[in-house]
Short mmCIF file of C-alpha atoms and ligand atoms in Angstrom, two decimals:
data_model
loop_
_atom_site.label_atom_id
_atom_site.label_comp_id
_atom_site.label_asym_id
_atom_site.label_seq_id
_atom_site.Cartn_x
_atom_site.Cartn_y
_atom_site.Cartn_z
CA MET A 1 104.29 75.79 96.23
CA ASN A 2 106.04 78.40 98.17
CA ILE A 3 107.33 81.72 96.72
CA ILE A 4 108.93 84.85 97.39
CA LEU A 5 108.20 87.57 95.67
CA LEU A 6 110.48 90.50 95.60
CA GLY A 7 110.44 94.15 94.66
CA PRO A 8 110.92 97.02 96.05
CA PRO A 9 108.13 99.06 97.84
CA GLY A 10 105.08 100.04 95.18
CA ALA A 11 106.26 97.55 93.09
CA GLY A 12 102.97 95.00 92.67
CA LYS A 13 103.96 92.18 95.57
CA GLY A 14 100.73 92.79 98.00
CA THR A 15 98.62 92.90 94.77
CA GLN A 16 99.68 90.07 93.19
CA ALA A 17 100.03 87.94 96.32
CA SER A 18 96.29 88.20 96.89
CA LYS A 19 95.49 87.65 93.17
CA LEU A 20 97.47 84.26 93.23
CA VAL A 21 95.31 83.61 97.38
CA SER A 22 91.68 84.09 95.21
CA ASP A 23 92.83 81.94 92.34
CA ARG A 24 95.00 79.57 93.42
CA GLY A 25 93.93 79.20 97.16
CA MET A 26 98.23 80.16 98.04
CA VAL A 27 98.29 81.66 101.78
CA GLN A 28 100.08 85.17 101.94
CA LEU A 29 102.41 85.90 104.40
CA SER A 30 103.37 89.58 104.52
CA THR A 31 105.92 91.02 107.48
CA GLY A 32 104.78 94.31 106.61
CA ASP A 33 101.03 93.52 107.71
CA MET A 34 102.07 91.16 110.25
CA LEU A 35 103.84 94.32 112.18
CA ARG A 36 101.37 96.91 111.40
CA ALA A 37 98.79 94.49 112.93
CA ALA A 38 101.18 94.28 115.47
CA VAL A 39 101.64 98.14 115.93
CA LYS A 40 97.85 98.12 115.71
CA ALA A 41 97.47 96.21 118.88
CA GLY A 42 100.34 97.14 121.09
CA SER A 43 102.00 93.85 121.06
CA PRO A 44 105.99 93.95 122.53
CA VAL A 45 107.12 93.54 119.23
CA GLY A 46 104.62 96.42 118.01
CA LEU A 47 106.37 98.80 120.02
CA LYS A 48 109.67 98.16 118.62
CA ALA A 49 108.68 98.27 115.11
CA LYS A 50 106.95 100.97 114.86
CA ALA A 51 109.10 103.84 115.06
CA VAL A 52 111.47 102.22 112.78
CA MET A 53 108.74 101.71 110.52
CA ASP A 54 107.28 105.22 110.02
CA ALA A 55 111.42 105.98 109.13
CA GLY A 56 111.19 103.38 105.96
CA GLU A 57 113.95 101.61 107.63
CA LEU A 58 114.45 97.72 107.90
CA VAL A 59 112.91 96.27 111.00
CA SER A 60 115.21 93.82 113.05
CA ASP A 61 115.49 90.54 110.83
CA ASP A 62 115.46 88.27 114.39
CA ILE A 63 111.66 89.97 115.11
CA VAL A 64 110.78 88.78 111.82
CA SER A 65 112.19 86.01 111.02
CA GLY A 66 110.19 85.02 114.59
CA ILE A 67 106.98 85.95 113.19
CA ILE A 68 107.03 83.98 110.21
CA GLY A 69 107.80 81.12 112.09
CA GLU A 70 105.33 81.24 114.24
CA ALA A 71 103.51 81.82 111.09
CA LEU A 72 104.64 78.99 109.32
CA ASP A 73 103.51 76.99 112.10
CA ALA A 74 100.00 78.01 112.24
CA LEU A 75 99.74 76.43 108.27
CA PRO A 76 98.85 73.15 106.74
CA ILE A 77 102.53 71.24 105.89
CA ASP A 78 100.63 70.84 101.96
CA THR A 79 99.28 75.39 101.59
CA GLY A 80 101.54 76.61 99.90
CA VAL A 81 102.70 79.89 101.07
CA ILE A 82 103.61 83.47 99.34
CA PHE A 83 105.87 85.04 101.15
CA ASP A 84 105.71 88.72 100.47
CA GLY A 85 107.99 91.45 101.57
CA TYR A 86 110.09 88.84 103.75
CA PRO A 87 113.37 87.95 103.59
CA ARG A 88 114.45 91.81 102.95
CA THR A 89 118.25 91.30 104.27
CA GLU A 90 120.79 87.98 103.85
CA ALA A 91 119.91 87.13 107.10
CA GLN A 92 116.85 86.82 106.78
CA ALA A 93 117.21 84.60 103.48
CA LEU A 94 119.18 82.22 105.75
CA SER A 95 116.90 82.01 108.61
CA LEU A 96 114.22 81.28 105.82
CA ASP A 97 116.48 78.44 104.62
CA GLY A 98 116.01 76.91 108.11
CA LEU A 99 112.37 77.60 108.69
CA LEU A 100 111.55 76.24 105.61
CA ALA A 101 114.23 72.94 106.20
CA ASP A 102 112.62 72.69 109.87
CA ARG A 103 109.22 72.38 108.52
CA HIS A 104 109.98 69.86 104.95
CA ARG A 105 108.88 73.05 103.25
CA LYS A 106 111.28 73.53 100.02
CA LEU A 107 111.27 77.21 97.29
CA ASP A 108 110.00 76.68 94.50
CA HIS A 109 110.80 80.31 93.05
CA VAL A 110 111.57 83.99 93.91
CA ILE A 111 109.27 85.97 91.79
CA GLU A 112 110.88 90.20 90.69
CA LEU A 113 108.81 92.43 90.45
CA GLU A 114 111.06 95.13 87.84
CA VAL A 115 109.53 98.43 88.25
CA ASP A 116 110.93 102.18 87.50
CA GLU A 117 112.05 103.78 90.80
CA ASP A 118 110.41 107.11 89.63
CA ALA A 119 107.20 105.66 89.29
CA LEU A 120 107.36 104.29 92.47
CA VAL A 121 106.54 107.26 94.14
CA GLU A 122 102.98 107.61 92.28
CA ARG A 123 102.02 104.26 93.06
CA ILE A 124 102.74 104.35 96.67
CA THR A 125 101.54 107.78 97.58
CA GLY A 126 98.11 106.99 95.49
CA ARG A 127 97.73 103.79 97.80
CA PHE A 128 95.18 102.85 99.90
CA THR A 129 93.35 100.21 101.24
CA CYS A 130 89.43 99.10 102.38
CA ALA A 131 90.17 99.50 106.58
CA LYS A 132 87.43 96.66 106.54
CA CYS A 133 88.42 93.49 104.07
CA GLY A 134 91.65 94.96 103.44
CA ALA A 135 91.41 95.31 99.56
CA GLY A 136 93.75 97.24 97.58
CA TYR A 137 93.60 100.83 95.61
CA HIS A 138 94.39 103.35 94.29
CA ASP A 139 94.46 107.34 93.31
CA THR A 140 94.75 106.09 89.72
CA PHE A 141 95.63 102.79 89.33
CA LEU A 142 92.80 100.85 90.66
CA THR A 143 89.67 103.12 91.88
CA PRO A 144 86.42 101.53 93.41
CA LYS A 145 84.20 101.32 90.59
CA VAL A 146 81.48 103.04 92.86
CA ASP A 147 83.26 105.91 94.20
CA GLY A 148 83.63 105.78 97.87
CA VAL A 149 82.36 102.26 98.01
CA CYS A 150 84.88 99.00 98.58
CA ASP A 151 84.09 96.55 95.33
CA SER A 152 84.82 93.51 97.87
CA CYS A 153 82.72 94.13 100.64
CA GLY A 154 81.17 97.60 100.42
CA SER A 155 82.50 98.89 103.30
CA THR A 156 82.97 103.21 102.83
CA GLU A 157 85.99 103.30 104.89
CA PHE A 158 89.62 103.25 103.86
CA LYS A 159 93.04 104.10 105.27
CA ARG A 160 96.37 105.21 103.71
CA ARG A 161 99.56 103.68 105.26
CA PRO A 162 101.28 106.33 107.40
CA ASP A 163 104.47 105.66 105.89
CA ASP A 164 103.33 106.18 102.04
CA ASN A 165 104.42 109.23 101.90
CA GLU A 166 107.32 110.67 99.46
CA GLU A 167 110.36 111.36 101.88
CA THR A 168 109.72 107.48 103.44
CA VAL A 169 109.96 106.03 100.61
CA ARG A 170 113.33 107.38 99.50
CA THR A 171 113.95 105.39 102.79
CA ARG A 172 112.40 102.11 101.70
CA MET A 173 113.68 102.13 98.44
CA ALA A 174 117.33 102.96 99.39
CA GLU A 175 117.18 99.82 102.00
CA TYR A 176 115.33 98.10 99.02
CA ARG A 177 118.41 98.75 96.88
CA GLY A 178 121.29 98.19 99.29
CA LYS A 179 120.18 95.43 102.10
CA THR A 180 117.42 93.49 99.95
CA ALA A 181 118.57 93.14 96.19
CA PRO A 182 121.45 91.96 97.14
CA ILE A 183 119.70 89.16 98.21
CA LEU A 184 119.09 87.65 94.38
CA PRO A 185 122.53 86.14 94.06
CA ILE A 186 121.70 83.56 96.36
CA TYR A 187 118.83 82.39 94.69
CA GLU A 188 120.26 82.93 91.51
CA ALA A 189 122.96 80.59 91.97
CA ARG A 190 120.05 78.11 92.83
CA GLY A 191 118.40 78.47 89.98
CA LEU A 192 115.30 80.23 91.30
CA VAL A 193 114.90 83.10 90.19
CA SER A 194 112.32 84.35 87.41
CA ARG A 195 111.52 88.16 86.48
CA VAL A 196 108.65 90.13 85.36
CA ASP A 197 108.21 93.38 84.25
CA GLY A 198 106.38 95.27 87.29
CA MET A 199 105.39 98.16 84.75
CA ALA A 200 102.58 96.16 82.68
CA SER A 201 99.22 96.50 83.54
CA MET A 202 98.76 94.40 87.26
CA GLU A 203 96.58 91.52 84.74
CA ALA A 204 99.56 90.98 82.08
CA VAL A 205 102.54 90.99 85.46
CA SER A 206 98.95 88.05 87.10
CA ALA A 207 99.64 86.28 83.90
CA ALA A 208 103.73 86.47 83.72
CA ILE A 209 103.48 85.17 87.12
CA ASN A 210 100.66 82.98 86.34
CA ALA A 211 103.30 81.10 83.14
CA ILE A 212 106.51 80.83 85.53
CA LEU A 213 104.43 79.11 88.69
CA GLY A 214 101.86 76.57 86.18
CA THR A 215 99.10 75.09 86.56
P1 ADP B 1 104.25 96.39 96.84
O1 ADP B 1 102.97 95.59 98.14
O2 ADP B 1 105.02 95.81 96.42
O3 ADP B 1 104.54 97.46 98.14
P2 ADP B 1 100.78 96.89 96.24
O4 ADP B 1 101.06 95.82 95.42
O5 ADP B 1 100.85 97.25 97.48
O6 ADP B 1 102.99 97.23 96.10
O7 ADP B 1 101.26 98.16 95.04
C1 ADP B 1 101.49 99.55 95.11
C2 ADP B 1 100.44 100.63 94.92
O8 ADP B 1 100.06 100.57 93.26
C3 ADP B 1 98.44 99.79 95.05
O9 ADP B 1 98.25 101.18 95.06
C4 ADP B 1 98.38 99.20 93.59
O10 ADP B 1 96.94 99.21 93.69
C5 ADP B 1 99.06 99.45 92.76
N1 ADP B 1 99.81 98.72 91.33
C6 ADP B 1 100.05 97.50 91.44
N2 ADP B 1 100.44 96.83 90.83
C7 ADP B 1 100.11 97.94 89.91
C8 ADP B 1 100.47 98.16 88.15
N3 ADP B 1 100.84 96.85 87.83
N4 ADP B 1 100.33 98.68 87.57
C9 ADP B 1 99.59 100.20 88.43
N5 ADP B 1 99.58 99.98 89.67
C10 ADP B 1 99.91 99.01 90.38
P1 ADP B 2 106.06 97.84 100.71
O1 ADP B 2 104.53 97.63 100.84
O2 ADP B 2 106.02 98.70 101.28
O3 ADP B 2 107.01 96.87 100.35
P2 ADP B 2 105.68 96.57 104.07
O4 ADP B 2 104.07 96.34 103.74
O5 ADP B 2 106.15 95.12 103.05
O6 ADP B 2 106.19 97.61 102.56
O7 ADP B 2 106.72 96.81 104.70
C1 ADP B 2 106.41 97.90 105.15
C2 ADP B 2 107.65 98.59 106.28
O8 ADP B 2 107.98 97.39 107.35
C3 ADP B 2 108.88 98.27 106.09
O9 ADP B 2 109.05 99.57 105.63
C4 ADP B 2 109.59 97.96 106.94
O10 ADP B 2 109.63 98.89 108.05
C5 ADP B 2 109.10 97.05 107.93
N1 ADP B 2 109.50 95.49 107.39
C6 ADP B 2 108.17 94.52 106.47
N2 ADP B 2 108.48 93.40 105.89
C7 ADP B 2 110.08 93.81 106.43
C8 ADP B 2 110.95 92.74 107.21
N3 ADP B 2 111.29 91.30 105.96
N4 ADP B 2 112.79 92.78 107.60
C9 ADP B 2 112.27 93.96 107.87
N5 ADP B 2 111.64 95.08 108.28
C10 ADP B 2 110.50 94.61 107.56
ZN1 ZN B 3 86.66 96.49 101.76
#
């Protein structure tokens, strides 16, 4: 099964992808995570992407489609894939069609997480992750059970993304509205789109996604 999670920054794509990874053994391909790893490693892709990401704008279609192609090549064909944060433009959606067809994969579902823009700023500015295992948290909505200690791995180090500030979030939302939301009709025409209320609790969102994917 291959699915796309679509939604503006902070909609809950990463949170829900992680649940699908642990519940269903699917693999999460997050272009944001892959780009941040490239920036950290100082690779040629990272050097090109850093300033664009810091500004909240979109990295070039060629770069992101290239890294998705490489990531798919590293996976056994029967591994279910969750595309998290990709595609984000019409050009990327068309590239993904080719990447999947070349690898004898097909797209099963496109799930759109619908959220109020006002709520997104609060979600994004409160977001933090475990520096060791990457588990996601939120200052208000999902705090570690023991303050300052990761539930998953026990680490006491956490990090926040440099682009998770109110100003950059506004740019990222505008990019979503202008370039990403317009790809939905492509998938609607193929009957692949389901919508989920992303304002519900994390558990309710997860249940709604599971109902769409079936058992
Ligand atoms: P995305 O990957 O779409 O940018 P995340 O999954 O990282 O979004 O979620 C953004 C922040 O909001 C995180 O701190 C996460 O813990 C929190 N969050 C995710 N889903 C919900 C939800 N349904 N209700 C409240 N907070 C949520
Ligand atoms: P969020 O979780 O807030 O939706 P991501 O982690 O997916 O954000 O992306 C962070 C940044 O990485 C984006 O603002 C953009 O600069 C870059 N990026 C990630 N995925 C893509 C993509 N598919 N196309 C272009 N840029 C991307
Ligand atoms: Zn951890």
